[in-house]
Short mmCIF file of C-alpha atoms and ligand atoms in Angstrom, two decimals:
data_model
loop_
_atom_site.label_atom_id
_atom_site.label_comp_id
_atom_site.label_asym_id
_atom_site.label_seq_id
_atom_site.Cartn_x
_atom_site.Cartn_y
_atom_site.Cartn_z
CA MET A 1 -0.07 -0.04 -0.01
CA SER A 2 1.33 3.35 -0.97
CA ILE A 3 0.65 6.84 0.23
CA GLU A 4 -0.60 9.39 -2.29
CA VAL A 5 -0.05 13.07 -1.70
CA GLU A 6 -1.73 15.33 -4.05
CA LEU A 7 -3.16 18.93 -4.25
CA LYS A 8 -6.49 19.40 -5.95
CA LEU A 9 -7.81 22.60 -7.46
CA SER A 10 -11.08 23.08 -9.34
CA ALA A 11 -11.00 24.91 -12.57
CA SER A 12 -12.83 25.51 -15.83
CA ALA A 13 -12.24 24.32 -19.28
CA ASP A 14 -10.83 27.72 -20.31
CA LYS A 15 -8.49 27.86 -17.34
CA ILE A 16 -7.29 24.35 -17.96
CA ARG A 17 -6.20 25.53 -21.45
CA GLN A 18 -4.40 28.50 -19.82
CA VAL A 19 -2.72 26.32 -17.22
CA LYS A 20 -1.51 24.05 -19.92
CA THR A 21 0.29 26.77 -21.85
CA TRP A 22 1.68 28.18 -18.70
CA LEU A 23 3.17 24.95 -17.62
CA LYS A 24 5.33 24.97 -20.77
CA ASP A 25 7.57 27.62 -19.14
CA VAL A 26 7.38 26.07 -15.72
CA GLY A 27 8.34 22.68 -16.86
CA HIS A 28 11.15 23.88 -19.07
CA PRO A 29 12.26 27.09 -17.62
CA GLU A 30 15.60 27.08 -19.54
CA ASP A 31 13.99 26.48 -23.02
CA SER A 32 10.57 27.90 -23.58
CA SER A 33 10.36 26.47 -27.14
CA ALA A 34 10.58 22.89 -25.83
CA GLU A 35 7.28 21.06 -25.54
CA LEU A 36 6.12 19.10 -22.51
CA GLU A 37 5.33 15.48 -23.15
CA TRP A 38 1.67 15.46 -22.31
CA GLU A 39 -0.05 12.14 -22.50
CA GLN A 40 -3.85 12.04 -22.90
CA LYS A 41 -5.73 9.20 -21.20
CA CYS A 42 -9.51 8.42 -21.37
CA LEU A 43 -10.27 7.04 -17.95
CA SER A 44 -13.44 5.29 -16.94
CA ASN A 45 -14.01 4.47 -13.44
CA THR A 46 -16.67 2.47 -11.71
CA TYR A 47 -17.14 2.88 -7.90
CA TYR A 48 -18.53 -0.04 -5.97
CA ASP A 49 -20.31 -0.25 -2.81
CA THR A 50 -22.93 -2.21 -0.86
CA LYS A 51 -26.60 -1.38 -0.86
CA ASN A 52 -26.44 0.97 2.13
CA HIS A 53 -22.99 2.28 1.26
CA ARG A 54 -21.02 0.56 4.01
CA LEU A 55 -17.71 1.27 2.28
CA ARG A 56 -18.51 4.93 2.34
CA ALA A 57 -19.44 4.74 6.02
CA THR A 58 -15.97 3.41 6.65
CA ASP A 59 -14.30 5.94 4.46
CA ILE A 60 -13.23 3.48 1.80
CA GLY A 61 -13.29 4.11 -1.88
CA LEU A 62 -13.28 0.93 -4.12
CA ARG A 63 -13.12 1.42 -7.84
CA ILE A 64 -12.15 -0.29 -11.10
CA ARG A 65 -10.40 1.94 -13.48
CA LYS A 66 -10.24 1.33 -17.22
CA ASP A 67 -7.24 2.97 -18.68
CA ASP A 68 -6.94 2.05 -22.38
CA GLN A 69 -6.58 -1.74 -22.27
CA ARG A 70 -5.78 -1.97 -18.55
CA PHE A 71 -8.05 -2.61 -15.66
CA ILE A 72 -6.83 -1.35 -12.38
CA GLN A 73 -8.62 -2.09 -9.06
CA SER A 74 -7.95 0.42 -6.31
CA VAL A 75 -8.91 0.89 -2.77
CA LYS A 76 -8.34 4.31 -1.20
CA SER A 77 -8.78 5.51 2.36
CA ALA A 78 -10.19 8.91 2.92
CA GLY A 79 -7.07 9.91 4.67
CA ARG A 80 -6.43 13.53 5.53
CA VAL A 81 -7.32 16.55 3.64
CA VAL A 82 -5.62 19.87 4.61
CA GLY A 83 -7.01 22.56 2.48
CA GLY A 84 -6.88 20.99 -1.02
CA LEU A 85 -4.02 18.75 -0.06
CA TYR A 86 -4.82 14.97 0.22
CA GLN A 87 -2.77 12.30 1.99
CA ARG A 88 -4.42 9.01 1.44
CA ASN A 89 -3.47 5.29 1.55
CA GLU A 90 -3.95 3.69 -1.81
CA SER A 91 -3.79 0.01 -2.87
CA GLU A 92 -3.67 -0.64 -6.56
CA HIS A 93 -3.62 -3.87 -8.63
CA ASP A 94 -3.95 -4.69 -12.25
CA ILE A 95 -6.75 -7.08 -12.86
CA PRO A 96 -7.48 -9.03 -16.14
CA GLU A 97 -11.11 -7.99 -16.65
CA HIS A 98 -13.71 -5.58 -15.31
CA LYS A 99 -14.43 -7.64 -12.36
CA LEU A 100 -13.57 -7.08 -8.68
CA GLN A 101 -10.79 -9.28 -7.23
CA LEU A 102 -10.84 -8.40 -3.63
CA GLU A 103 -8.39 -11.14 -2.76
CA LEU A 104 -5.67 -8.95 -4.24
CA VAL A 105 -6.10 -6.33 -1.65
CA ASP A 106 -2.95 -6.56 0.47
CA GLU A 107 -3.87 -4.68 3.66
CA PRO A 108 -5.39 -6.95 6.32
CA TYR A 109 -7.53 -4.23 7.92
CA LEU A 110 -8.92 -3.43 4.50
CA ILE A 111 -9.65 -7.00 3.76
CA ILE A 112 -11.73 -7.26 6.97
CA LEU A 113 -13.68 -4.06 6.28
CA LEU A 114 -14.49 -5.23 2.78
CA GLU A 115 -15.61 -8.71 3.97
CA GLU A 116 -17.64 -7.24 6.80
CA ALA A 117 -19.40 -4.82 4.51
CA GLU A 118 -20.45 -7.72 2.14
CA GLU A 119 -21.41 -10.08 4.92
CA GLU A 120 -23.58 -7.48 6.63
CA ASP A 121 -24.92 -5.58 3.82
CA GLY A 122 -24.95 -7.81 0.69
CA PRO A 123 -22.92 -7.74 -2.50
CA LEU A 124 -20.83 -4.91 -3.82
CA ALA A 125 -22.40 -3.26 -6.89
CA PRO A 126 -21.60 -0.30 -9.04
CA ILE A 127 -22.84 2.99 -7.53
CA PHE A 128 -21.50 5.65 -9.92
CA THR A 129 -18.95 6.19 -12.60
CA THR A 130 -16.45 8.95 -13.31
CA ASN A 131 -15.46 9.26 -16.97
CA PHE A 132 -12.89 11.83 -17.82
CA THR A 133 -10.06 12.70 -20.05
CA ARG A 134 -6.81 13.16 -18.28
CA ASP A 135 -4.01 15.27 -19.69
CA VAL A 136 -0.99 14.27 -17.79
CA VAL A 137 2.60 15.27 -17.55
CA THR A 138 5.34 14.96 -15.02
CA ILE A 139 7.63 17.98 -14.38
CA ASP A 140 10.61 18.69 -12.37
CA TYR A 141 9.98 21.68 -10.07
CA GLU A 142 12.33 22.99 -7.45
CA GLY A 143 14.04 19.70 -7.24
CA ALA A 144 10.84 17.55 -6.86
CA SER A 145 8.98 15.52 -9.34
CA VAL A 146 5.37 16.32 -9.74
CA GLU A 147 2.67 14.68 -11.85
CA ILE A 148 0.10 17.23 -13.19
CA ALA A 149 -3.27 15.94 -14.27
CA LEU A 150 -5.89 17.98 -15.93
CA ASP A 151 -9.22 16.17 -15.59
CA GLN A 152 -12.39 16.99 -17.57
CA GLY A 153 -15.32 14.83 -17.78
CA GLN A 154 -18.48 13.73 -15.88
CA ILE A 155 -19.67 11.80 -12.84
CA HIS A 156 -22.76 9.65 -13.48
CA CYS A 157 -24.95 7.62 -11.18
CA VAL A 158 -25.46 4.02 -12.10
CA GLY A 159 -29.06 2.74 -12.37
CA SER A 160 -30.25 5.34 -9.99
CA ASP A 161 -33.57 6.98 -9.53
CA VAL A 162 -31.89 10.13 -8.30
CA GLU A 163 -33.11 12.95 -10.41
CA ASP A 164 -29.86 14.85 -11.17
CA THR A 165 -27.74 11.91 -12.18
CA SER A 166 -24.69 13.50 -13.67
CA GLN A 167 -22.29 16.29 -12.90
CA ASP A 168 -19.39 17.85 -14.81
CA LEU A 169 -15.98 17.69 -13.33
CA CYS A 170 -13.02 19.84 -14.19
CA GLU A 171 -9.94 19.95 -11.91
CA VAL A 172 -6.25 20.17 -11.73
CA GLU A 173 -4.35 17.58 -9.59
CA LEU A 174 -0.73 17.96 -8.51
CA GLU A 175 0.60 14.69 -7.31
CA LEU A 176 3.95 14.43 -5.61
CA LYS A 177 5.99 11.65 -7.24
CA ASP A 178 9.29 12.44 -5.50
CA GLY A 179 10.72 15.20 -3.31
CA ASP A 180 9.39 17.55 -0.86
CA ALA A 181 5.65 18.34 -0.37
CA SER A 182 6.45 22.01 -0.02
CA VAL A 183 6.59 22.15 -3.82
CA LEU A 184 2.95 21.19 -4.10
CA PHE A 185 2.16 24.23 -2.06
CA ASP A 186 4.38 26.43 -4.19
CA LEU A 187 2.79 25.36 -7.38
CA GLY A 188 -0.71 25.53 -5.96
CA GLN A 189 0.10 29.03 -4.85
CA LYS A 190 1.09 30.09 -8.39
CA LEU A 191 -1.97 28.42 -9.93
CA ILE A 192 -4.23 30.31 -7.56
CA GLU A 193 -2.45 33.63 -8.13
CA GLN A 194 -2.29 33.34 -11.92
CA PHE A 195 -5.54 31.59 -12.71
CA ASP A 196 -7.79 32.14 -9.77
CA LEU A 197 -8.08 28.38 -9.31
CA VAL A 198 -9.91 27.22 -6.17
CA LEU A 199 -8.71 24.59 -3.58
CA ASP A 200 -10.89 21.62 -3.70
CA SER A 201 -11.34 19.42 -0.64
CA GLU A 202 -13.73 17.05 -2.14
CA SER A 203 -12.61 13.90 -3.98
CA LYS A 204 -14.38 12.66 -7.06
CA ALA A 205 -15.55 9.75 -4.98
CA GLU A 206 -17.09 12.03 -2.44
CA ARG A 207 -18.92 13.95 -5.15
CA GLY A 208 -20.11 10.82 -6.72
CA TYR A 209 -21.68 9.65 -3.45
CA ARG A 210 -23.31 12.95 -2.86
CA LEU A 211 -24.68 12.98 -6.33
CA CYS A 212 -26.10 9.48 -6.18
CA HIS A 213 -27.13 9.11 -2.58
CA SER A 214 -30.35 10.69 -1.72
CA ALA A 215 -30.27 10.08 2.09
CA PRO A 216 -30.75 13.25 4.13
CA GLU A 217 -27.54 14.87 5.35
CA TYR A 218 -27.29 15.37 9.04
CA THR A 219 -25.50 18.14 10.58
CA LYS A 220 -22.00 17.21 11.59
CA TYR A 221 -20.96 18.62 15.02
CA LEU A 222 -17.51 19.03 16.52
CA ASP A 223 -16.64 16.08 18.60
CA LEU A 224 -13.67 14.69 20.67
CA VAL A 225 -10.16 15.12 19.25
CA ASN A 226 -8.48 11.72 18.99
CA LEU A 227 -5.62 11.72 21.53
CA THR A 228 -3.81 9.18 23.70
CA SER A 229 -1.69 9.88 26.81
CA LYS A 230 1.29 8.97 24.57
CA THR A 231 0.53 11.92 22.23
CA SER A 232 3.08 14.76 22.55
CA ALA A 233 1.85 18.35 23.22
CA GLU A 234 2.93 19.27 19.78
CA ALA A 235 0.94 16.33 18.07
CA ALA A 236 -1.98 17.17 20.18
CA PHE A 237 -1.94 20.71 18.83
CA GLU A 238 -1.78 19.34 15.35
CA SER A 239 -4.74 16.93 15.98
CA VAL A 240 -6.81 19.79 17.25
CA ALA A 241 -5.92 22.03 14.39
CA HIS A 242 -6.83 19.30 11.93
CA LYS A 243 -10.14 18.88 13.66
CA GLY A 244 -10.94 22.58 13.52
CA LEU A 245 -9.84 22.83 9.90
CA GLY A 246 -11.65 19.67 8.94
CA HIS A 247 -14.77 21.01 10.38
CA TRP A 248 -14.40 24.29 8.59
CA GLN A 249 -13.76 22.54 5.23
CA TYR A 250 -16.69 20.06 5.70
CA HIS A 251 -19.12 23.02 6.16
CA ILE A 252 -17.51 25.11 3.48
CA LYS A 253 -18.24 22.41 1.03
CA LYS A 254 -21.85 22.37 2.16
CA ILE A 255 -22.17 26.24 2.11
CA LYS A 256 -20.90 26.36 -1.47
CA ARG A 257 -23.75 24.02 -2.42
CA GLU A 258 -26.58 25.57 -0.52
CA ALA A 259 -27.57 28.46 1.80
CA SER A 260 -27.67 26.30 4.83
CA LEU A 261 -28.27 27.82 8.26
CA ASP A 262 -26.76 24.90 10.08
CA ALA A 263 -23.61 25.05 8.05
CA VAL A 264 -23.05 28.83 8.85
CA LEU A 265 -23.56 28.09 12.54
CA GLN A 266 -21.06 25.21 12.36
CA LEU A 267 -18.53 27.38 10.40
CA ASN A 268 -18.61 29.80 13.32
CA ARG A 269 -18.11 26.88 15.67
CA ALA A 270 -14.95 25.85 13.71
CA LEU A 271 -13.54 29.42 13.84
CA MET A 272 -14.16 29.64 17.60
CA PHE A 273 -12.63 26.22 18.09
CA MET A 274 -9.48 27.30 16.25
CA GLN A 275 -9.23 30.55 18.22
CA THR A 276 -9.43 28.68 21.41
CA MET A 277 -6.73 26.27 20.11
CA TYR A 278 -4.33 29.24 19.67
CA SER A 279 -4.60 30.35 23.25
CA VAL A 280 -4.61 26.92 24.85
CA PHE A 281 -1.59 25.82 22.99
CA ALA A 282 0.25 29.22 23.34
CA ALA A 283 2.91 27.47 25.59
CA VAL A 284 3.53 24.93 22.77
CA ILE A 285 3.21 27.06 19.59
CA PRO A 286 4.18 30.50 20.69
CA ARG A 287 1.81 33.41 19.44
CA HIS A 288 4.55 35.10 17.53
CA SER A 289 4.99 32.07 15.28
CA LEU A 290 1.49 32.35 14.06
CA ILE A 291 0.95 36.08 13.75
CA HIS A 292 0.36 35.97 9.98
CA LEU A 293 -2.01 33.03 10.23
CA ARG A 294 -4.11 34.74 12.83
CA LYS A 295 -4.37 37.72 10.70
CA ASP A 296 -5.38 35.58 7.80
CA TRP A 297 -8.19 33.92 9.82
CA ARG A 298 -9.33 37.36 11.03
CA GLU A 299 -9.73 38.34 7.44
CA ILE A 300 -11.63 35.37 6.62
CA THR A 301 -13.83 35.87 9.83
CA LYS A 302 -14.44 39.49 8.64
CA ASN A 303 -15.83 38.15 5.32
CA PHE A 304 -17.93 35.59 7.12
CA SER A 305 -19.25 37.66 9.94
CA ARG A 306 -22.27 39.44 8.23
CA LEU A 307 -23.63 36.00 7.10
CA PHE A 308 -23.08 34.65 10.58
CA THR A 309 -24.90 37.53 12.34
CA ILE A 310 -27.89 37.12 10.10
CA ALA A 311 -27.86 33.30 10.62
CA GLU A 312 -27.64 33.69 14.37
CA GLU A 313 -30.65 36.07 14.42
CA ILE A 314 -32.68 33.65 12.25
CA ASN A 315 -31.75 30.88 14.55
CA TRP A 316 -32.82 32.74 17.68
CA LEU A 317 -36.23 33.32 16.23
CA LYS A 318 -36.50 29.74 15.12
CA ASN A 319 -35.47 28.47 18.40
CA SER A 320 -37.86 30.79 20.35
CA LYS A 321 -40.75 29.18 18.42
CA LEU A 322 -39.64 25.76 19.65
CA TYR A 323 -40.12 27.27 23.18
CA GLY A 324 -43.61 28.41 22.09
CA PHE A 325 -42.88 32.05 21.47
CA HIS A 326 -44.82 32.64 18.21
CA TYR A 327 -45.53 36.21 17.03
CA GLU A 328 -47.30 37.10 13.78
CA GLU A 329 -45.83 40.60 14.23
CA LEU A 330 -42.34 39.27 13.63
CA VAL A 331 -43.16 37.61 10.25
CA PRO A 332 -41.94 40.69 8.15
CA GLN A 333 -38.64 40.80 10.16
CA GLU A 334 -38.17 37.09 9.64
CA GLU A 335 -38.76 37.36 5.89
CA ALA A 336 -36.29 40.28 5.59
CA LEU A 337 -33.71 38.23 7.47
CA GLU A 338 -34.28 35.23 5.20
CA LYS A 339 -33.80 37.41 2.12
CA ALA A 340 -30.68 39.06 3.63
CA PHE A 341 -29.35 35.58 4.32
CA VAL A 342 -29.78 34.37 0.80
CA GLU A 343 -28.06 37.58 -0.45
CA GLU A 344 -25.23 37.45 2.01
CA HIS A 345 -24.70 33.62 1.30
CA GLN A 346 -23.98 34.55 -2.34
CA VAL A 347 -21.48 37.29 -1.23
CA PHE A 348 -19.81 34.73 0.99
CA VAL A 349 -19.64 32.03 -1.65
CA ASP A 350 -18.24 34.53 -4.08
CA TYR A 351 -15.42 35.44 -1.56
CA LEU A 352 -14.71 31.59 -1.28
CA MET A 353 -13.84 31.62 -4.89
CA THR A 354 -11.42 34.49 -4.71
CA PRO A 355 -7.61 34.04 -4.71
CA SER A 356 -7.59 36.08 -1.45
CA TYR A 357 -9.50 33.39 0.34
CA ASN A 358 -7.70 30.47 -1.30
CA LEU A 359 -4.27 31.79 -0.79
CA ARG A 360 -4.97 32.27 2.91
CA LEU A 361 -6.25 28.69 3.27
CA LEU A 362 -3.36 27.33 1.31
CA ARG A 363 -0.97 29.28 3.62
CA PHE A 364 -2.57 27.75 6.74
CA SER A 365 -2.60 24.28 5.20
CA ARG A 366 1.01 24.56 4.30
CA TRP A 367 2.00 25.70 7.82
CA LEU A 368 0.04 22.88 9.34
CA TYR A 369 1.06 20.15 6.92
CA LEU A 370 4.76 21.06 6.87
CA LYS A 371 4.79 22.02 10.58
CA GLU A 372 6.28 25.27 9.78
CA TRP A 373 6.13 26.56 13.39
CA ARG A 374 9.25 24.51 14.10
CA GLU A 375 11.33 26.87 11.92
CA THR A 376 10.15 29.79 13.86
CA ILE A 377 10.67 28.51 17.38
CA GLY A 378 14.21 27.18 16.74
CA GLU A 379 15.51 23.58 16.95
CA ALA A 380 15.86 23.34 20.76
CA ASN A 381 12.28 24.47 21.34
CA ALA A 382 11.07 22.31 18.55
CA GLU A 383 12.59 19.32 20.08
CA LYS A 384 11.11 20.25 23.52
CA ILE A 385 7.49 20.39 22.32
CA GLN A 386 7.86 17.08 20.58
CA LYS A 387 8.84 15.65 24.00
CA LYS A 388 6.45 17.60 26.06
CA GLU A 389 3.77 15.29 27.40
CA VAL A 390 0.13 16.09 26.66
CA TYR A 391 -1.54 14.70 29.83
CA PRO A 392 0.00 17.02 32.51
CA TYR A 393 -0.45 19.94 30.01
CA ALA A 394 -4.20 19.04 29.47
CA THR A 395 -4.83 18.66 33.24
CA LYS A 396 -3.16 22.09 33.92
CA GLN A 397 -5.30 23.80 31.33
CA LEU A 398 -8.50 22.18 32.67
CA GLN A 399 -7.66 23.00 36.21
CA HIS A 400 -7.01 26.63 35.27
CA LEU A 401 -10.37 26.84 33.52
CA LEU A 402 -12.20 25.41 36.46
CA ARG A 403 -10.64 28.10 38.73
CA ASP A 404 -11.86 30.77 36.35
CA MET A 405 -15.36 29.32 36.27
CA LYS A 406 -15.41 29.00 40.16
CA ARG A 407 -14.53 32.65 40.35
CA HIS A 408 -17.16 33.86 37.82
CA LEU A 409 -19.97 31.34 38.40
CA SER A 410 -19.77 30.72 42.15
CA ASP A 411 -23.07 30.14 43.73
CA LYS A 412 -22.18 32.99 46.19
CA VAL A 413 -22.33 35.48 43.39
CA THR A 414 -25.63 36.90 41.92
CA LEU A 415 -25.54 37.04 38.21
CA SER A 416 -27.74 39.13 35.98
CA LYS A 417 -28.73 37.83 32.53
CA GLN A 418 -26.24 40.09 30.91
CA ASP A 419 -23.45 38.74 33.31
CA TYR A 420 -24.30 35.24 31.99
CA ILE A 421 -24.32 36.36 28.34
CA ASN A 422 -20.87 38.13 28.79
CA TYR A 423 -19.56 34.85 30.16
CA LEU A 424 -20.95 32.72 27.44
CA PRO A 425 -17.94 32.91 24.96
CA LYS A 426 -15.78 31.70 27.77
CA MET A 427 -18.13 28.89 28.66
CA THR A 428 -18.09 27.78 25.10
CA ARG A 429 -14.33 27.92 24.98
CA THR A 430 -14.17 25.78 28.09
CA LEU A 431 -16.47 23.10 26.51
CA ASP A 432 -14.20 23.08 23.43
CA ILE A 433 -11.14 22.58 25.57
CA GLY A 434 -13.01 19.58 26.94
CA LEU A 435 -13.16 18.32 23.43
CA PHE A 436 -9.48 18.99 22.89
CA PHE A 437 -8.41 16.74 25.78
CA GLY A 438 -11.45 14.64 26.67
CA CYS A 439 -10.03 11.46 24.96
CA LEU A 440 -7.34 11.28 27.72
CA PHE A 441 -9.85 10.71 30.50
CA ASP A 442 -12.61 8.17 31.53
CA ASP A 443 -15.36 8.76 28.98
CA ARG A 444 -18.28 8.21 31.29
CA ALA A 445 -17.03 10.56 34.09
CA ARG A 446 -16.30 13.11 31.35
CA ARG A 447 -19.70 12.95 29.79
CA GLU A 448 -21.42 13.25 33.15
CA TYR A 449 -19.32 16.25 34.03
CA ARG A 450 -19.72 17.93 30.74
CA ARG A 451 -23.49 17.54 30.58
CA GLY A 452 -23.86 19.81 33.60
CA TRP A 453 -21.88 22.58 31.99
CA ALA A 454 -23.46 22.08 28.52
CA ASP A 455 -26.91 22.54 30.14
CA ILE A 456 -25.81 25.80 31.55
CA VAL A 457 -24.53 26.95 28.13
CA ALA A 458 -27.94 25.90 26.67
CA ASN A 459 -29.85 28.00 29.25
CA ILE A 460 -27.54 31.10 28.73
CA GLN A 461 -28.30 30.69 24.98
CA LEU A 462 -31.96 30.70 25.89
CA LEU A 463 -31.56 33.97 27.68
CA GLN A 464 -29.76 35.43 24.69
CA GLN A 465 -32.62 34.36 22.45
CA LEU A 466 -35.17 35.86 24.80
CA ILE A 467 -33.34 39.13 24.91
CA TYR A 468 -33.25 39.27 21.12
CA LEU A 469 -36.98 38.38 20.91
CA GLU A 470 -37.77 41.22 23.37
CA ASN A 471 -35.90 43.70 21.24
CA ALA A 472 -37.49 42.51 18.10
CA LEU A 473 -40.96 42.70 19.50
CA GLU A 474 -40.18 46.10 21.09
CA ALA A 475 -39.37 47.41 17.55
CA GLU A 476 -43.02 46.28 16.57
CA GLY A 477 -44.48 47.90 19.60
CA VAL A 478 -45.37 44.59 21.29
CA GLU A 479 -44.72 43.51 24.86
CA ASP A 480 -45.15 40.00 26.22
CA PRO A 481 -44.74 39.55 29.96
CA LEU A 482 -44.28 35.71 29.43
CA ILE A 483 -40.75 36.53 28.09
CA ASP A 484 -39.91 38.33 31.23
CA ASP A 485 -41.25 35.49 33.36
CA THR A 486 -39.29 32.93 31.44
CA GLU A 487 -36.11 35.02 31.84
CA THR A 488 -36.67 35.10 35.60
CA GLU A 489 -37.41 31.30 35.74
CA THR A 490 -34.20 30.59 33.62
CA LEU A 491 -32.08 32.66 36.06
CA VAL A 492 -33.25 30.59 38.93
CA VAL A 493 -32.68 27.46 37.05
CA LEU A 494 -29.27 28.52 36.16
CA LYS A 495 -28.37 29.27 39.72
CA GLY A 496 -29.26 25.67 40.76
CA MET A 497 -27.35 24.42 37.79
CA ARG A 498 -24.23 26.23 38.83
CA GLU A 499 -24.34 24.88 42.26
CA GLU A 500 -24.60 21.38 40.98
CA ALA A 501 -21.93 21.65 38.33
CA LEU A 502 -19.53 23.21 40.57
CA ALA A 503 -20.08 20.50 43.26
CA ARG A 504 -19.35 17.75 40.93
CA ASN A 505 -15.79 16.23 40.98
CA PRO A 506 -13.86 17.03 37.86
CA TYR A 507 -13.23 14.07 35.65
CA TRP A 508 -9.56 14.89 35.45
CA ASN A 509 -8.88 14.63 39.11
O1 LIG B 1 -6.42 9.28 -10.46
P1 LIG B 1 -6.47 9.37 -8.99
O2 LIG B 1 -6.07 8.09 -8.24
O3 LIG B 1 -5.82 10.56 -8.33
O4 LIG B 1 -8.01 9.48 -8.59
P2 LIG B 1 -9.15 10.40 -9.23
O5 LIG B 1 -9.92 9.65 -10.27
O6 LIG B 1 -8.47 11.71 -9.68
O7 LIG B 1 -10.13 10.61 -7.99
P3 LIG B 1 -9.69 11.57 -6.63
O8 LIG B 1 -10.67 12.82 -6.74
O9 LIG B 1 -10.04 10.64 -5.54
O10 LIG B 1 -8.24 12.04 -6.67
#
């Protein structure tokens, strides 16, 4: 099994032509009259899965590729996608005919997953195909060898009753054949700067499944970062950063497709998660080493914030209805918000297509993938953070947070609704830190402890919604004493919850 490292950018037919011309100079800088040796392939790929897409659920892609007279069976793992950079395990075998030969798969864990999928969910069958022409050339660039593939074609669903059963594909793939992965980022940067290409974190397989799978999509929430007590503090930082970036990428894909309220709210969660990460890991990755990156994310946040503000208000109104607060007078306000949301969504999607956004995302991906902070902090410190243990670090951080919460939320203190709301960002950060390090501790104890604090957060959010509702109604000249009563009740409930949560023994002790 080999590891594939490639950068993927989406393009248009016109841009692909321009890229091809430009590559002539890049591939032969010393002789611009020399032609690159492009090869054109017609690739037909059939992706297989069981009836309920068990392989997809385990993040495996199984396909047979027809490349001229050759049939190639490949199994790919989803691996890791950082920006548009993919790192995936790949197992490829030539087969004599267009028929799966799973016995050729050489990785024991893949064999087990494939067998289990078939045993539990029936035989493997074609789900979709990708048919495209690939113009491919290998160039030497900055001492590395890079295969450049320009793919244009279509994805089709097989025997499906899904309405929209085909989709165009047009992309540039840069695959590292030999040398340093930094070269992929350099080339990617040039392609974005010169041709406005867009980083693409969705594989063809992912697109195929989305096109041909009509099941409803559930909102994906941030969950525990996968760590063990053997993880170093540096590796823990990387895992947290990958989690945050992965969450961002996932919901960016969704937001590009539709004006989804949930996706906007989750994008905001990803931004907050990453902000918290910078402060929690400041002792590992010093702030000065990420000054530019934080500036980049601030810029991205600025472009996102209008959309988020509208989404948050719509969400508050929606949630209030769940609590029974329904007002005809607010319908015009809601409609205006919905309209503004659709407009701002388009503005944000346009921004996501700009080089400004894509270069920032590429810069962050590069920093994370190549661990560039090590260069800024010097060799000795770099060694230190690789040896630093995460467990004591995590315990210290959690203890520090608890002290802060005890100070602000002690049951001896009387808190107004505004006091709670002011403390909300800190509480959310605290819960996020629980996700950073939670894997290191007993799961049951952690869940129980977390639940108390999560309930407090939910009740503070309720207060926030009620205040918004009050103001919105006031603008319409309406008053509802029920809102006031609910606020008072919520304050009482919160006081009891604080008492209980603070009395519980922390799971890290
Ligand atoms: O040719 P590969 O193996 O890179 O695969 P692909 O058909 O380009 O698909 P993907 O989008 O998964 O790279």
